[in-house]
């Protein structure tokens, strides 16, 4: 029985900052951001959008298309949690009007949380093939202003319906993984912005890619030539090319010419280049981009996927694109969303960055901004109040 992603949908906030504007403000050559790290725009979540609304906005097209029946679990992967106790999945469960007979929980291991959730979802479906699991991944990536991480900020959410006989991607059972206790990127509870040792984190990403790949190869017996395209976790898009180079070196296979490298990884970079790092959602945003942009149908082709979460956890796995998948994508809706985003001035970006929600529990009302069907209306008696627009 095939198990995997039946439907997948990505959602980004309605605002962005052009990285050329940021480069000018920071006195940096814009090519460092656009070419050097491969980012053009960063998505900026306005104050009335948080991980709950971003994820519910991503998931609504899925539940409207597939129906709500048999969704027996909602797994919410995030590292931008809004509560130390209640799972963000519970808020989404109500907004999406899901059945009461449903398990709701939150998962965390930096950007790896969504992959862990996907694997747990597949295991549950294997046990109960009639059930479906909604996997949500949403994050708002924040680093200190003027820090090296700032141009890699971003925001967005992915929703995936996991089922038996999936219409989009059947997951292969083999998977290679690796873990090690390191401090490359972390966010203590008292901070809104992540702390990061940028160069070390990049080194560890590439080192663990090879560890996970070696394990995947040993488990599955597959080589590089068995994968038609690759989707990588994308803290910045240039890392996809570095990853491809490392994989070829490790496999002892010559790096193909530029055009072929481009074919192998570039379609998957199209959205992340315009949103920045969406942490847990990132890899699956890349998968959505590949499915939406590949010029010829990918039916029956095997994809290689690499998930990395700082701290750290790495997994290399694969899946086969299902016949007729193109009919089940939300490509036009997403393109329309991205095309109608509003460009922020530097001042507007900084105002949103510094927007102060009371930290003492005082009541707060959020002015309405542009965004998807759900918004955060206010905080009253320490409770977040969400509403449809
Ligand atoms: P930096 O020190 O500002 O940049 O930080 P740099 O000096 O290393 O330059 C970046 C690239 O731009 C270099 O290319 C330069 O040569 C090039 P490379 O040598 O690497 O190929 N460059 C230029 N190119 C063209 N024209 C120019 C020019 N100038 C320079 N004029 C860094 C970069 C990524 C470290 C920083 O942005 C950062 O700290 N980011 C945050 C951490 C991060 O993204 N780490 C990635 C791996 S960890 C991960 O993926 C997990 C994560 O998603 C979190 C989670 O798991 O939850 C972050």
mmCIF file of C-alpha atoms in Angstrom, residues 70-337:
data_model
loop_
_atom_site.group_PDB
_atom_site.id
_atom_site.type_symbol
_atom_site.label_atom_id
_atom_site.label_comp_id
_atom_site.label_asym_id
_atom_site.label_seq_id
_atom_site.Cartn_x
_atom_site.Cartn_y
_atom_site.Cartn_z
ATOM 1 C CA UNK A 70 -11.415 10.695 8.391
ATOM 2 C CA UNK A 71 -8.916 13.392 9.444
ATOM 3 C CA UNK A 72 -8.005 11.722 12.717
ATOM 4 C CA UNK A 73 -4.892 13.700 13.592
ATOM 5 C CA UNK A 74 -3.443 17.203 13.174
ATOM 6 C CA UNK A 75 0.307 17.478 13.709
ATOM 7 C CA UNK A 76 1.647 21.036 13.878
ATOM 8 C CA UNK A 77 5.400 21.495 13.401
ATOM 9 C CA UNK A 78 6.831 24.834 14.474
ATOM 10 C CA UNK A 79 9.651 26.570 16.314
ATOM 11 C CA UNK A 80 7.661 29.833 16.624
ATOM 12 C CA UNK A 81 5.288 28.456 19.225
ATOM 13 C CA UNK A 82 2.719 30.850 20.709
ATOM 14 C CA UNK A 83 2.040 28.877 23.879
ATOM 15 C CA UNK A 84 4.113 26.690 26.155
ATOM 16 C CA UNK A 85 1.216 24.346 26.796
ATOM 17 C CA UNK A 86 -1.584 24.384 24.244
ATOM 18 C CA UNK A 87 -0.783 22.979 20.791
ATOM 19 C CA UNK A 88 -1.249 25.359 17.857
ATOM 20 C CA UNK A 89 -2.997 22.390 16.188
ATOM 21 C CA UNK A 90 -5.985 22.849 18.559
ATOM 22 C CA UNK A 91 -6.587 26.416 17.338
ATOM 23 C CA UNK A 92 -6.366 25.263 13.705
ATOM 24 C CA UNK A 93 -8.665 22.339 14.404
ATOM 25 C CA UNK A 94 -11.469 24.773 15.326
ATOM 26 C CA UNK A 95 -10.783 27.277 12.540
ATOM 27 C CA UNK A 96 -10.841 24.452 9.979
ATOM 28 C CA UNK A 97 -13.970 22.864 11.525
ATOM 29 C CA UNK A 98 -12.394 19.419 11.756
ATOM 30 C CA UNK A 99 -14.139 16.431 13.362
ATOM 31 C CA UNK A 100 -14.024 16.230 17.173
ATOM 32 C CA UNK A 101 -12.647 12.683 16.944
ATOM 33 C CA UNK A 102 -9.155 13.929 16.159
ATOM 34 C CA UNK A 103 -5.768 13.979 17.915
ATOM 35 C CA UNK A 104 -4.110 17.424 17.918
ATOM 36 C CA UNK A 105 -0.523 18.089 18.905
ATOM 37 C CA UNK A 106 2.556 20.190 18.257
ATOM 38 C CA UNK A 107 6.006 18.873 17.306
ATOM 39 C CA UNK A 108 9.408 20.554 17.542
ATOM 40 C CA UNK A 109 12.963 19.937 16.410
ATOM 41 C CA UNK A 110 13.843 23.195 14.677
ATOM 42 C CA UNK A 111 13.232 22.929 10.918
ATOM 43 C CA UNK A 112 13.049 19.124 11.083
ATOM 44 C CA UNK A 113 9.667 19.093 12.884
ATOM 45 C CA UNK A 114 7.596 18.763 9.709
ATOM 46 C CA UNK A 115 9.576 15.751 8.507
ATOM 47 C CA UNK A 116 9.170 14.056 11.884
ATOM 48 C CA UNK A 117 5.427 14.805 11.641
ATOM 49 C CA UNK A 118 5.223 13.445 8.105
ATOM 50 C CA UNK A 119 6.891 10.201 9.206
ATOM 51 C CA UNK A 120 4.589 9.881 12.248
ATOM 52 C CA UNK A 121 1.579 10.575 10.029
ATOM 53 C CA UNK A 122 2.646 7.855 7.583
ATOM 54 C CA UNK A 123 3.080 5.383 10.461
ATOM 55 C CA UNK A 124 -0.421 6.123 11.740
ATOM 56 C CA UNK A 125 -1.944 5.718 8.263
ATOM 57 C CA UNK A 126 -0.079 2.405 7.852
ATOM 58 C CA UNK A 127 -1.867 1.200 10.995
ATOM 59 C CA UNK A 128 -5.288 2.633 10.051
ATOM 60 C CA UNK A 129 -5.393 2.936 6.245
ATOM 61 C CA UNK A 130 -8.802 4.648 6.195
ATOM 62 C CA UNK A 131 -7.521 7.513 8.386
ATOM 63 C CA UNK A 132 -5.930 10.758 7.213
ATOM 64 C CA UNK A 133 -3.514 13.068 8.996
ATOM 65 C CA UNK A 134 -3.213 16.810 8.438
ATOM 66 C CA UNK A 135 0.417 17.871 8.832
ATOM 67 C CA UNK A 136 0.888 21.614 9.327
ATOM 68 C CA UNK A 137 4.227 23.431 9.400
ATOM 69 C CA UNK A 138 4.448 27.166 10.005
ATOM 70 C CA UNK A 139 7.149 29.537 11.155
ATOM 71 C CA UNK A 140 8.148 33.169 11.322
ATOM 72 C CA UNK A 141 11.950 33.327 11.094
ATOM 73 C CA UNK A 142 13.452 36.200 13.087
ATOM 74 C CA UNK A 143 17.081 37.153 13.676
ATOM 75 C CA UNK A 144 18.435 40.339 15.237
ATOM 76 C CA UNK A 145 18.267 43.413 13.015
ATOM 77 C CA UNK A 146 21.582 44.013 11.206
ATOM 78 C CA UNK A 147 22.838 40.505 12.041
ATOM 79 C CA UNK A 148 24.180 38.175 9.302
ATOM 80 C CA UNK A 149 21.009 36.078 9.641
ATOM 81 C CA UNK A 150 18.680 39.031 8.934
ATOM 82 C CA UNK A 151 18.561 38.593 5.119
ATOM 83 C CA UNK A 152 17.580 34.936 5.586
ATOM 84 C CA UNK A 153 14.424 35.739 7.581
ATOM 85 C CA UNK A 154 11.056 34.698 6.170
ATOM 86 C CA UNK A 155 7.581 33.434 7.016
ATOM 87 C CA UNK A 156 5.123 30.921 5.654
ATOM 88 C CA UNK A 157 3.203 27.704 6.153
ATOM 89 C CA UNK A 158 2.679 24.378 4.456
ATOM 90 C CA UNK A 159 -0.265 22.015 4.908
ATOM 91 C CA UNK A 160 -0.129 18.374 3.792
ATOM 92 C CA UNK A 161 -2.834 15.757 3.888
ATOM 93 C CA UNK A 162 -1.242 12.350 4.477
ATOM 94 C CA UNK A 163 -3.209 9.293 3.380
ATOM 95 C CA UNK A 164 -3.101 5.862 1.807
ATOM 96 C CA UNK A 165 -3.171 5.887 -2.024
ATOM 97 C CA UNK A 166 -1.891 9.500 -2.139
ATOM 98 C CA UNK A 167 -2.516 11.606 -5.232
ATOM 99 C CA UNK A 168 0.735 13.625 -5.134
ATOM 100 C CA UNK A 169 3.763 11.850 -3.602
ATOM 101 C CA UNK A 170 4.130 8.277 -2.306
ATOM 102 C CA UNK A 171 6.851 8.113 0.358
ATOM 103 C CA UNK A 172 9.464 5.372 0.041
ATOM 104 C CA UNK A 173 9.831 3.385 3.267
ATOM 105 C CA UNK A 174 13.625 3.762 3.375
ATOM 106 C CA UNK A 175 15.121 6.752 5.041
ATOM 107 C CA UNK A 176 18.581 7.770 6.244
ATOM 108 C CA UNK A 177 18.952 9.816 9.390
ATOM 109 C CA UNK A 178 21.510 11.289 11.746
ATOM 110 C CA UNK A 179 21.495 13.229 14.988
ATOM 111 C CA UNK A 180 24.079 15.019 17.126
ATOM 112 C CA UNK A 181 23.777 17.385 20.108
ATOM 113 C CA UNK A 182 25.221 20.690 18.815
ATOM 114 C CA UNK A 183 24.587 24.428 19.329
ATOM 115 C CA UNK A 184 24.519 25.818 15.779
ATOM 116 C CA UNK A 185 21.178 27.652 16.002
ATOM 117 C CA UNK A 186 18.777 27.917 18.933
ATOM 118 C CA UNK A 187 16.194 30.220 20.527
ATOM 119 C CA UNK A 188 15.986 30.242 24.324
ATOM 120 C CA UNK A 189 12.519 30.849 25.786
ATOM 121 C CA UNK A 190 13.386 34.422 26.775
ATOM 122 C CA UNK A 191 14.219 35.515 23.201
ATOM 123 C CA UNK A 192 12.063 36.408 20.185
ATOM 124 C CA UNK A 193 15.036 36.174 17.822
ATOM 125 C CA UNK A 194 17.139 33.082 17.155
ATOM 126 C CA UNK A 195 20.798 32.891 18.107
ATOM 127 C CA UNK A 196 23.020 31.328 15.480
ATOM 128 C CA UNK A 197 26.606 30.513 14.658
ATOM 129 C CA UNK A 198 25.981 30.971 10.946
ATOM 130 C CA UNK A 199 29.135 29.502 9.413
ATOM 131 C CA UNK A 200 29.129 26.536 11.817
ATOM 132 C CA UNK A 201 25.433 25.874 11.112
ATOM 133 C CA UNK A 202 26.098 25.792 7.378
ATOM 134 C CA UNK A 203 29.026 23.434 7.893
ATOM 135 C CA UNK A 204 26.904 21.125 10.050
ATOM 136 C CA UNK A 205 24.050 21.190 7.532
ATOM 137 C CA UNK A 206 26.432 19.945 4.830
ATOM 138 C CA UNK A 207 28.189 17.424 7.097
ATOM 139 C CA UNK A 208 24.916 15.887 8.281
ATOM 140 C CA UNK A 209 23.607 15.805 4.703
ATOM 141 C CA UNK A 210 26.364 13.320 3.913
ATOM 142 C CA UNK A 211 25.777 11.320 7.104
ATOM 143 C CA UNK A 212 22.060 11.037 6.281
ATOM 144 C CA UNK A 213 22.758 10.301 2.605
ATOM 145 C CA UNK A 214 25.219 7.501 3.484
ATOM 146 C CA UNK A 215 22.616 5.927 5.758
ATOM 147 C CA UNK A 216 19.894 6.343 3.103
ATOM 148 C CA UNK A 217 22.142 4.706 0.526
ATOM 149 C CA UNK A 218 22.902 1.799 2.870
ATOM 150 C CA UNK A 219 19.198 1.332 3.701
ATOM 151 C CA UNK A 220 17.778 1.727 0.191
ATOM 152 C CA UNK A 221 20.624 0.650 -2.095
ATOM 153 C CA UNK A 222 19.923 3.692 -4.294
ATOM 154 C CA UNK A 223 22.457 6.036 -5.820
ATOM 155 C CA UNK A 224 22.312 9.618 -7.067
ATOM 156 C CA UNK A 225 21.136 8.556 -10.536
ATOM 157 C CA UNK A 226 17.930 7.102 -9.016
ATOM 158 C CA UNK A 227 16.557 10.592 -8.256
ATOM 159 C CA UNK A 228 15.130 12.857 -10.966
ATOM 160 C CA UNK A 229 15.252 16.019 -8.806
ATOM 161 C CA UNK A 230 16.271 17.055 -5.304
ATOM 162 C CA UNK A 231 14.485 19.165 -2.706
ATOM 163 C CA UNK A 232 16.632 20.448 0.140
ATOM 164 C CA UNK A 233 15.850 22.300 3.334
ATOM 165 C CA UNK A 234 16.469 25.902 2.255
ATOM 166 C CA UNK A 235 17.704 28.349 4.898
ATOM 167 C CA UNK A 236 18.853 30.248 1.767
ATOM 168 C CA UNK A 237 18.619 28.894 -1.763
ATOM 169 C CA UNK A 238 22.337 28.899 -2.595
ATOM 170 C CA UNK A 239 22.722 25.983 -0.169
ATOM 171 C CA UNK A 240 20.974 23.691 -2.691
ATOM 172 C CA UNK A 241 23.931 24.032 -5.070
ATOM 173 C CA UNK A 242 26.431 23.498 -2.244
ATOM 174 C CA UNK A 243 24.473 20.392 -1.213
ATOM 175 C CA UNK A 244 24.422 18.969 -4.725
ATOM 176 C CA UNK A 245 28.176 19.441 -4.967
ATOM 177 C CA UNK A 246 28.741 17.695 -1.594
ATOM 178 C CA UNK A 247 26.500 14.777 -2.537
ATOM 179 C CA UNK A 248 28.399 14.182 -5.785
ATOM 180 C CA UNK A 249 31.727 14.418 -3.997
ATOM 181 C CA UNK A 250 30.593 11.939 -1.329
ATOM 182 C CA UNK A 251 29.205 9.553 -3.942
ATOM 183 C CA UNK A 252 32.410 9.828 -5.998
ATOM 184 C CA UNK A 253 30.375 10.968 -9.025
ATOM 185 C CA UNK A 254 31.538 13.965 -11.123
ATOM 186 C CA UNK A 255 29.402 17.083 -10.693
ATOM 187 C CA UNK A 256 27.259 17.429 -13.867
ATOM 188 C CA UNK A 257 27.444 20.549 -16.079
ATOM 189 C CA UNK A 258 25.729 23.741 -14.818
ATOM 190 C CA UNK A 259 22.608 23.191 -16.934
ATOM 191 C CA UNK A 260 22.030 19.740 -15.428
ATOM 192 C CA UNK A 261 22.695 21.024 -11.884
ATOM 193 C CA UNK A 262 20.089 23.670 -12.566
ATOM 194 C CA UNK A 263 17.575 21.044 -13.757
ATOM 195 C CA UNK A 264 18.184 18.907 -10.665
ATOM 196 C CA UNK A 265 17.576 21.605 -8.038
ATOM 197 C CA UNK A 266 16.432 24.958 -9.379
ATOM 198 C CA UNK A 267 12.641 24.503 -9.823
ATOM 199 C CA UNK A 268 12.455 23.701 -6.118
ATOM 200 C CA UNK A 269 14.016 27.072 -5.218
ATOM 201 C CA UNK A 270 11.418 29.271 -6.896
ATOM 202 C CA UNK A 271 9.231 30.014 -3.877
ATOM 203 C CA UNK A 272 11.894 30.082 -1.143
ATOM 204 C CA UNK A 273 13.820 32.705 -3.112
ATOM 205 C CA UNK A 274 10.717 34.909 -2.720
ATOM 206 C CA UNK A 275 9.861 34.130 0.905
ATOM 207 C CA UNK A 276 13.114 33.449 2.748
ATOM 208 C CA UNK A 277 13.529 30.749 5.361
ATOM 209 C CA UNK A 278 10.193 29.349 6.526
ATOM 210 C CA UNK A 279 11.962 26.939 8.907
ATOM 211 C CA UNK A 280 9.725 23.865 9.393
ATOM 212 C CA UNK A 281 7.783 24.618 6.209
ATOM 213 C CA UNK A 282 10.884 25.164 4.080
ATOM 214 C CA UNK A 283 11.535 21.736 2.571
ATOM 215 C CA UNK A 284 7.859 21.257 1.719
ATOM 216 C CA UNK A 285 7.660 24.749 0.245
ATOM 217 C CA UNK A 286 10.544 23.582 -1.981
ATOM 218 C CA UNK A 287 8.621 20.435 -2.914
ATOM 219 C CA UNK A 288 5.567 22.557 -3.803
ATOM 220 C CA UNK A 289 7.746 24.789 -5.966
ATOM 221 C CA UNK A 290 9.207 21.813 -7.825
ATOM 222 C CA UNK A 291 5.764 20.311 -8.460
ATOM 223 C CA UNK A 292 4.446 23.710 -9.617
ATOM 224 C CA UNK A 293 7.391 24.654 -11.855
ATOM 225 C CA UNK A 294 8.810 21.488 -13.454
ATOM 226 C CA UNK A 295 8.283 22.149 -17.176
ATOM 227 C CA UNK A 296 7.483 18.512 -18.008
ATOM 228 C CA UNK A 297 5.287 16.255 -15.857
ATOM 229 C CA UNK A 298 7.092 14.393 -13.080
ATOM 230 C CA UNK A 299 4.663 11.431 -13.078
ATOM 231 C CA UNK A 300 6.381 8.297 -11.816
ATOM 232 C CA UNK A 301 9.670 10.072 -11.045
ATOM 233 C CA UNK A 302 11.558 9.584 -7.777
ATOM 234 C CA UNK A 303 12.583 12.712 -5.825
ATOM 235 C CA UNK A 304 15.334 12.931 -3.185
ATOM 236 C CA UNK A 305 14.502 15.089 -0.158
ATOM 237 C CA UNK A 306 16.778 16.374 2.592
ATOM 238 C CA UNK A 307 15.466 17.737 5.879
ATOM 239 C CA UNK A 308 17.726 19.520 8.396
ATOM 240 C CA UNK A 309 16.838 20.893 11.802
ATOM 241 C CA UNK A 310 19.473 22.683 13.830
ATOM 242 C CA UNK A 311 20.415 21.199 17.117
ATOM 243 C CA UNK A 312 20.594 18.850 15.135
ATOM 244 C CA UNK A 313 18.604 16.299 13.178
ATOM 245 C CA UNK A 314 19.060 15.373 9.523
ATOM 246 C CA UNK A 315 17.090 12.989 7.305
ATOM 247 C CA UNK A 316 17.431 12.022 3.648
ATOM 248 C CA UNK A 317 14.429 10.254 2.146
ATOM 249 C CA UNK A 318 12.630 9.861 -1.139
ATOM 250 C CA UNK A 319 9.225 9.639 -2.736
ATOM 251 C CA UNK A 320 7.631 8.883 -6.083
ATOM 252 C CA UNK A 321 5.443 11.485 -7.795
ATOM 253 C CA UNK A 322 2.030 10.020 -8.558
ATOM 254 C CA UNK A 323 0.426 9.832 -12.003
ATOM 255 C CA UNK A 324 -1.906 12.777 -12.675
ATOM 256 C CA UNK A 325 -0.596 14.774 -9.675
ATOM 257 C CA UNK A 326 -0.822 18.041 -11.589
ATOM 258 C CA UNK A 327 -4.623 18.038 -11.346
ATOM 259 C CA UNK A 328 -4.331 18.091 -7.557
ATOM 260 C CA UNK A 329 -2.025 21.082 -7.073
ATOM 261 C CA UNK A 330 -3.029 24.600 -5.998
ATOM 262 C CA UNK A 331 -0.579 26.292 -8.379
ATOM 263 C CA UNK A 332 -2.787 29.099 -9.716
ATOM 264 C CA UNK A 333 -4.073 30.074 -6.279
ATOM 265 C CA UNK A 334 -0.549 30.290 -4.872
ATOM 266 C CA UNK A 335 0.822 32.233 -7.847
ATOM 267 C CA UNK A 336 -2.023 34.745 -7.507
ATOM 268 C CA UNK A 337 -1.226 35.099 -3.789
#
